[in-house]
C-alpha positions as CSV (number, residue, x, y, z in Angstrom):
1,M,8.1,-133.7,-15.2
2,Q,8.4,-136.8,-12.9
3,R,5.5,-136.9,-10.4
4,I,5.3,-137.4,-6.7
5,S,2.3,-139.3,-5.2
6,E,-0.7,-137.2,-4.3
7,H,-0.8,-138.7,-0.8
8,L,2.8,-137.6,-0.2
9,V,2.2,-134.1,-1.6
10,Q,-0.9,-133.8,0.7
11,S,1.0,-134.9,3.7
12,Y,3.6,-132.1,3.3
13,A,1.2,-129.5,1.9
14,L,-1.1,-129.7,5.0
15,S,1.8,-129.8,7.5
16,P,4.2,-126.8,7.7
17,E,6.1,-128.6,10.4
18,R,6.7,-131.6,8.2
19,R,7.7,-129.3,5.3
20,H,10.2,-127.4,7.5
21,A,11.6,-130.7,8.8
22,L,12.1,-131.9,5.2
23,Y,13.7,-128.5,4.4
24,R,16.2,-129.1,7.2
25,R,16.9,-132.7,6.2
26,T,17.4,-131.7,2.6
27,L,20.0,-129.1,3.7
28,V,21.8,-131.9,5.7
29,V,22.0,-134.2,2.6
30,V,23.2,-131.3,0.4
31,I,25.8,-130.3,3.0
32,V,27.3,-133.8,3.1
33,S,27.4,-134.0,-0.7
34,Q,29.0,-130.6,-0.9
35,I,31.8,-131.7,1.5
36,F,32.8,-134.3,-1.1
37,G,32.1,-132.0,-4.0
38,G,34.4,-129.4,-2.6
39,A,37.3,-131.8,-2.4
40,G,36.7,-132.8,-6.0
41,L,36.6,-129.1,-7.1
42,A,39.9,-128.3,-5.5
43,A,42.0,-130.6,-7.7
44,G,41.5,-128.7,-10.9
45,V,41.8,-125.3,-9.3
46,T,45.1,-126.2,-7.5
47,V,47.1,-128.2,-10.0
48,G,45.2,-128.1,-13.3
49,A,47.3,-125.2,-14.7
50,L,50.6,-126.8,-13.4
51,L,49.7,-130.2,-15.0
52,A,49.0,-128.5,-18.4
53,Q,52.2,-126.5,-18.1
54,Q,54.2,-129.7,-17.5
55,M,52.5,-131.6,-20.3
56,L,52.5,-128.8,-22.9
57,G,55.9,-127.3,-21.9
58,T,54.7,-123.7,-21.9
59,A,53.1,-121.3,-19.4
60,G,51.3,-119.4,-22.2
61,L,48.6,-122.2,-22.3
62,A,48.5,-122.8,-18.5
63,G,45.1,-121.2,-18.3
64,L,43.7,-123.7,-20.8
65,P,42.7,-126.4,-18.1
66,A,40.5,-123.8,-16.3
67,A,39.0,-122.8,-19.6
68,L,38.3,-126.4,-20.5
69,F,36.7,-127.5,-17.3
70,T,34.7,-124.4,-17.0
71,L,33.6,-124.8,-20.7
72,G,32.7,-128.4,-19.9
73,S,30.8,-127.1,-16.9
74,A,28.8,-124.8,-19.2
75,G,27.3,-127.8,-21.1
76,A,26.9,-129.7,-17.9
77,A,25.1,-126.8,-16.2
78,L,22.5,-126.7,-19.0
79,L,22.0,-130.5,-18.9
80,V,21.9,-130.7,-15.1
81,G,19.3,-127.8,-14.9
82,R,17.1,-129.4,-17.5
83,I,17.3,-132.9,-16.0
84,S,16.6,-131.4,-12.6
85,Q,13.5,-129.6,-13.9
86,R,12.1,-132.8,-15.5
87,R,13.4,-135.5,-13.1
88,G,14.2,-133.6,-9.9
89,R,17.3,-132.4,-8.1
90,R,18.2,-135.9,-7.0
91,I,18.7,-137.4,-10.5
92,G,20.2,-134.2,-12.0
93,L,22.8,-133.6,-9.3
94,A,23.8,-137.2,-8.9
95,A,24.3,-137.6,-12.6
96,G,26.4,-134.4,-12.8
97,F,28.7,-135.4,-9.9
98,V,29.3,-139.0,-11.2
99,T,30.1,-137.6,-14.6
100,G,32.7,-135.2,-13.0
101,G,34.2,-138.2,-11.3
102,V,34.6,-140.0,-14.6
103,G,36.3,-136.9,-16.0
104,A,38.8,-136.7,-13.1
105,A,39.7,-140.4,-13.6
106,G,40.3,-139.5,-17.3
107,V,42.7,-136.7,-16.3
108,V,44.7,-139.3,-14.3
109,L,44.8,-141.7,-17.3
110,A,45.9,-138.8,-19.6
111,A,48.8,-137.9,-17.3
112,I,49.9,-141.5,-17.1
113,T,49.9,-141.9,-20.9
114,N,51.1,-138.3,-21.5
115,N,48.2,-137.9,-23.9
116,V,47.3,-134.2,-24.3
117,I,44.2,-134.8,-26.4
118,M,42.8,-137.2,-23.7
119,L,43.7,-134.5,-21.1
120,F,41.6,-131.9,-22.9
121,I,38.6,-134.2,-23.3
122,A,38.8,-135.4,-19.7
123,L,39.0,-131.8,-18.4
124,L,35.8,-131.0,-20.3
125,I,34.1,-134.0,-18.6
126,Y,35.6,-133.1,-15.3
127,G,33.8,-129.8,-15.6
128,A,30.5,-131.5,-14.9
129,G,31.5,-131.8,-11.3
130,T,32.3,-128.1,-11.1
131,A,28.8,-127.2,-12.6
132,T,27.0,-129.6,-10.3
133,N,28.9,-128.4,-7.2
134,L,27.5,-124.9,-8.0
135,Q,24.0,-126.0,-8.8
136,A,23.7,-128.0,-5.6
137,R,23.3,-124.6,-3.8
138,Y,19.9,-124.3,-5.4
139,A,18.6,-127.5,-3.9
140,G,18.5,-125.9,-0.4
141,T,16.2,-123.1,-1.7
142,D,13.4,-125.2,-3.1
143,L,11.5,-125.6,0.2
144,A,13.0,-122.4,1.9
145,P,10.8,-119.4,2.8
146,A,11.6,-116.3,0.8
147,R,13.2,-114.6,3.8
148,R,15.6,-117.5,4.2
149,R,16.7,-118.1,0.7
150,A,20.1,-116.6,0.8
151,T,20.7,-118.3,4.1
152,A,19.8,-121.6,2.6
153,V,22.2,-121.0,-0.3
154,S,24.9,-120.1,2.2
155,M,24.4,-123.3,4.3
156,A,24.9,-125.4,1.2
157,M,28.0,-123.5,0.2
158,V,29.7,-123.3,3.6
159,S,29.9,-127.0,3.8
160,T,31.9,-127.0,0.6
161,T,34.7,-125.4,2.6
162,L,35.6,-128.6,4.4
163,G,36.4,-130.5,1.3
164,A,37.6,-127.5,-0.7
165,V,40.2,-126.4,1.9
166,A,41.3,-130.0,2.6
167,G,41.8,-130.7,-1.2
168,P,44.7,-128.2,-1.9
169,N,46.4,-129.1,1.4
170,L,46.4,-132.7,0.3
171,V,48.3,-131.9,-2.9
172,T,51.7,-133.0,-1.5
173,P,50.4,-136.3,0.1
174,M,48.3,-137.2,-2.9
175,G,51.3,-136.4,-5.2
176,A,53.4,-138.8,-3.1
177,F,50.6,-141.4,-3.2
178,A,50.3,-141.1,-7.0
179,T,54.1,-141.4,-7.4
180,S,54.1,-144.6,-5.3
181,L,51.6,-146.0,-7.9
182,G,53.8,-144.9,-10.8
183,I,51.5,-142.0,-11.6
184,P,52.8,-138.4,-12.2
185,A,52.6,-136.4,-8.9
186,L,50.4,-133.6,-10.3
187,A,47.8,-136.2,-11.2
188,G,47.4,-137.2,-7.6
189,P,44.8,-134.6,-6.6
190,F,42.6,-135.9,-9.5
191,L,42.6,-139.3,-7.9
192,L,41.0,-137.7,-4.9
193,A,38.6,-135.8,-7.2
194,A,37.4,-139.0,-8.9
195,A,36.5,-140.6,-5.6
196,A,35.1,-137.4,-4.0
197,Y,32.8,-136.5,-6.9
198,T,31.5,-140.0,-7.2
199,L,30.7,-140.2,-3.4
200,A,28.9,-136.8,-3.7
201,G,26.7,-138.3,-6.4
202,V,26.0,-141.5,-4.4
203,V,24.9,-139.4,-1.3
204,L,22.4,-137.4,-3.3
205,F,21.0,-140.3,-5.3
206,F,20.3,-142.4,-2.2
207,W,19.3,-139.8,0.4
208,L,17.8,-136.8,-1.3
209,R,14.2,-138.2,-0.9
210,P,11.6,-136.9,-1.4
211,D,13.0,-134.7,-4.1
212,P,12.7,-131.0,-2.9
213,L,12.1,-129.5,-6.3
214,L,9.5,-132.0,-7.3
215,L,7.7,-131.7,-4.0
216,A,7.8,-127.9,-4.0
217,T,6.5,-127.9,-7.6
218,A,3.7,-130.3,-6.8
219,I,2.6,-128.3,-3.7
220,Y,2.6,-125.1,-5.7
221,A,0.4,-126.8,-8.4
222,Q,-2.0,-128.1,-5.8
223,D,-2.2,-124.6,-4.2
224,Q,-3.0,-123.1,-7.7
225,A,-5.7,-125.7,-8.3
226,A,-7.3,-125.1,-4.9
227,A,-7.2,-121.3,-5.5
228,A,-9.0,-121.8,-8.8
229,A,-11.6,-124.1,-7.3
230,F,-12.1,-122.0,-4.1
231,P,-11.1,-118.4,-5.0
232,N,-12.2,-117.0,-1.6
233,T,-10.0,-119.5,0.4
234,P,-6.8,-118.0,1.9
235,S,-3.7,-119.6,0.6
236,R,0.0,-119.2,0.7
237,P,1.5,-116.2,-1.1
238,A,1.9,-116.8,-4.8
239,E,5.2,-117.6,-6.5
240,P,6.7,-114.6,-8.4
241,V,6.2,-114.2,-12.1
242,V,9.4,-114.0,-14.1
243,N,11.2,-110.7,-13.2
244,S,13.5,-110.2,-16.2
245,R,15.3,-107.3,-14.5
246,G,16.0,-109.4,-11.5
247,V,17.3,-112.2,-13.7
248,T,19.5,-109.8,-15.7
249,V,21.0,-108.2,-12.6
250,G,21.6,-111.5,-10.7
251,T,23.2,-113.0,-13.8
252,T,25.5,-110.0,-14.4
253,V,26.6,-110.0,-10.8
254,M,27.6,-113.7,-10.9
255,V,29.2,-113.5,-14.4
256,L,31.5,-110.5,-13.6
257,T,32.6,-112.0,-10.3
258,Q,33.3,-115.3,-12.0
259,I,35.5,-113.8,-14.7
260,A,37.6,-111.7,-12.2
261,M,38.0,-114.6,-9.7
262,V,38.9,-117.4,-12.2
263,A,41.3,-115.2,-14.1
264,I,43.4,-114.2,-11.1
265,M,43.1,-117.6,-9.3
266,T,44.1,-119.6,-12.4
267,M,47.5,-117.8,-12.8
268,T,48.4,-117.5,-9.2
269,P,49.9,-121.0,-8.9
270,V,51.9,-120.4,-12.1
271,H,53.1,-117.0,-10.9
272,M,54.2,-118.5,-7.6
273,Q,56.0,-121.4,-9.2
274,S,57.8,-119.1,-11.5
275,H,59.2,-117.3,-8.4
276,G,60.5,-120.5,-6.8
277,R,57.5,-121.5,-4.7
278,G,56.8,-125.2,-4.2
279,L,53.5,-127.2,-4.4
280,T,53.0,-127.1,-0.7
281,E,53.1,-123.3,-0.7
282,V,50.8,-123.2,-3.7
283,G,48.4,-125.5,-1.9
284,V,48.4,-123.2,1.2
285,V,47.5,-120.1,-0.8
286,I,44.9,-121.8,-2.9
287,G,43.5,-123.5,0.2
288,I,43.1,-120.1,1.9
289,H,41.5,-118.7,-1.3
290,I,38.9,-121.6,-1.5
291,G,38.3,-121.3,2.2
292,F,37.3,-117.6,1.7
293,M,35.2,-118.6,-1.3
294,Y,33.0,-120.8,0.9
295,L,33.6,-120.4,4.6
296,P,32.1,-116.9,5.0
297,S,28.9,-118.2,3.3
298,L,26.8,-118.6,6.4
299,V,27.4,-115.0,7.5
300,T,27.1,-113.7,3.9
301,G,23.7,-115.4,3.5
302,M,22.3,-113.7,6.7
303,L,23.7,-110.4,5.5
304,V,22.1,-110.8,2.1
305,D,18.8,-111.6,3.7
306,K,18.9,-108.8,6.2
307,L,20.8,-106.0,4.4
308,G,19.5,-106.8,0.9
309,R,20.8,-108.3,-2.3
310,V,22.0,-105.0,-3.9
311,P,24.2,-103.7,-1.0
312,M,26.0,-107.1,-0.9
313,A,26.5,-107.1,-4.7
314,V,28.1,-103.7,-4.4
315,A,30.3,-105.1,-1.6
316,A,31.4,-107.9,-4.0
317,G,32.7,-105.4,-6.6
318,L,34.6,-103.4,-4.1
319,T,36.2,-106.5,-2.4
320,L,37.3,-107.9,-5.8
321,L,38.9,-104.5,-6.7
322,A,40.8,-104.6,-3.4
323,A,41.9,-108.2,-4.2
324,G,43.2,-107.1,-7.6
325,I,45.2,-104.2,-6.2
326,V,46.7,-106.3,-3.4
327,A,47.7,-109.1,-5.8
328,A,49.1,-106.7,-8.3
329,T,51.3,-105.0,-5.7
330,A,52.5,-108.2,-4.0
331,P,56.3,-108.5,-4.0
332,A,57.5,-111.8,-5.6
333,H,58.8,-113.0,-2.2
334,S,55.7,-112.1,-0.2
335,M,53.6,-115.1,0.7
336,T,51.6,-113.0,3.2
337,Q,50.4,-110.5,0.7
338,L,49.4,-113.2,-1.9
339,M,47.4,-115.0,0.8
340,I,45.6,-111.7,1.7
341,A,44.9,-111.1,-2.0
342,L,43.5,-114.5,-2.7
343,A,41.5,-114.4,0.5
344,L,39.9,-111.1,-0.7
345,L,39.4,-112.7,-4.1
346,G,37.5,-115.6,-2.6
347,L,35.4,-113.3,-0.3
348,G,34.4,-111.0,-3.2
349,W,33.3,-114.0,-5.2
350,N,31.3,-115.3,-2.2
351,F,29.5,-112.0,-1.9
352,G,28.7,-111.9,-5.6
353,L,27.6,-115.5,-5.9
354,I,25.2,-115.5,-2.9
355,S,23.6,-112.1,-3.7
356,G,23.3,-113.0,-7.4
357,T,21.8,-116.4,-6.6
358,A,19.2,-114.9,-4.2
359,L,18.3,-112.4,-6.9
360,I,17.8,-115.2,-9.4
361,V,15.6,-117.3,-7.1
362,D,13.5,-114.3,-6.1
363,A,12.9,-113.5,-9.8
364,T,11.9,-117.0,-11.1
365,P,8.8,-119.1,-10.6
366,I,9.1,-122.7,-9.3
367,E,7.8,-124.2,-12.6
368,T,10.8,-123.1,-14.6
369,R,13.3,-122.3,-11.9
370,A,15.7,-125.2,-12.3
371,K,15.9,-124.8,-16.1
372,T,16.5,-121.1,-15.7
373,Q,19.1,-121.7,-13.1
374,G,20.9,-124.1,-15.4
375,S,20.9,-121.7,-18.3
376,I,22.3,-118.9,-16.1
377,D,25.0,-121.2,-14.8
378,V,26.0,-121.8,-18.5
379,L,26.8,-118.1,-18.7
380,I,28.7,-118.3,-15.5
381,A,30.7,-121.2,-16.7
382,L,31.4,-119.5,-20.1
383,A,32.6,-116.5,-18.1
384,G,34.9,-118.6,-16.1
385,A,36.2,-120.3,-19.3
386,T,36.9,-116.9,-20.8
387,G,38.7,-115.7,-17.7
388,G,40.8,-118.9,-17.5
389,A,41.7,-118.9,-21.2
390,M,42.6,-115.2,-21.4
391,S,44.5,-115.2,-18.1
392,G,47.5,-117.2,-19.5
393,V,47.6,-115.1,-22.6
394,I,47.5,-111.8,-20.6
395,V,50.2,-112.9,-18.2
396,A,52.4,-114.2,-21.1
397,G,52.0,-110.9,-22.9
398,T,52.2,-108.5,-19.9
399,S,52.4,-109.6,-16.3
400,Y,50.5,-111.1,-13.4
401,A,50.2,-107.6,-11.9
402,V,48.4,-106.4,-15.1
403,L,46.0,-109.3,-15.0
404,S,45.2,-108.7,-11.3
405,L,44.5,-105.0,-11.8
406,A,42.3,-105.8,-14.9
407,G,40.2,-108.3,-12.9
408,G,39.7,-105.9,-10.1
409,I,38.7,-103.0,-12.4
410,L,36.3,-105.3,-14.3
411,S,34.5,-106.1,-11.1
412,L,33.6,-102.5,-10.6
413,L,31.0,-102.8,-13.4
414,L,28.8,-104.5,-10.8
415,I,28.1,-101.1,-9.2
416,P,26.4,-99.3,-12.2
417,V,24.4,-102.5,-13.0
418,V,22.9,-102.8,-9.5
419,I,22.2,-99.0,-9.4
420,W,20.3,-99.4,-12.6
421,S,18.3,-102.3,-11.1
422,Q,17.0,-99.9,-8.4
423,R,15.5,-97.5,-10.8
424,S,11.8,-98.3,-11.2
425,A,12.5,-101.8,-10.0
426,P,9.3,-104.0,-10.4
427,T,7.6,-105.2,-7.3
428,R,8.4,-108.8,-6.4
429,M,6.0,-111.3,-4.9
430,E,7.6,-113.8,-2.6
431,N,7.0,-117.1,-0.9
432,S,6.3,-117.0,2.8
């Protein structure tokens, strides 16, 4: 692992005030990067399926872009997690965002040349931005007290709302801008994504200093050395050992919410367009959905910290079930009911991601946390890829209503998982 100077470590280890100030400054830098990252994320969500449908000439494979960029995010999540563990959050996250920007630019080039193979490759690379956008939420927890971890995650996520909501609502203007340059309209949002992801990487690379993960790891190592040398000296509470049950439950919560959310979200634009809705209306619905994915985060984080991880995980399953039922019963002409369904879908995902993330952070020690987080995000990305790939096939073979109900029912599996986690749950040691 890359090292931080002993003098710098000492200056933060001996001053809780300086450490808290750095924690707050780290959150500010992450928040700024997440605003750009959210805008980059929105492109693939909003028009990825429509672009594939246009280039491939069939709706049956419209879920493929979501599958590809979530599959690409799986590999990127593993790499970003491992790079972050060895080199710090700054290098890992900056590299992931810039790679995502390169992928978005590749999607634009593929659309210009009508090259389907290039589109598939570019979408895989674009997935690096998606993975990094999610992993950035962990950066705020590295220096956070245990009682504030979910709140730290939520503060990083809520900032994504600004870019993520703006992105879908810029679909029509970006399409017009792209057309003025001789580029297909549906590639316009990916122009925005290329710039936004790159800017997110630049912000993190230049301003995420000192690196929160490297500093937290160094302070912990120093505390351990001091405790060994002076066993009778009071020290900060120890980091938790690996809690395999906590890791399993946190991972399951996030994986199930991801499958349900991606499957329904991916096919909603295709469903709307097949019933005569235009890009502007699609942008509004998806914008509301993404807003509810991220905007409630600050309140969700406080609820997770105060009410507990498990009650909020149960709330995630019930909210996603409600989303599936509302989407399945929405009349083709009802924009209002679709907006409600997609809002509930985003809210359920938000509950699941923040409660699951908090469970993971609680259950992993600082020395291996980033690597473990990256590995878990691989499973989340693969779950999203599965949901995206199967969504188009299910809708082509049955209907959007069947897909929505299936996603809602799947999310109910969260409840027995978290009930199991409460039976003889191991005691957890937490940071102060």
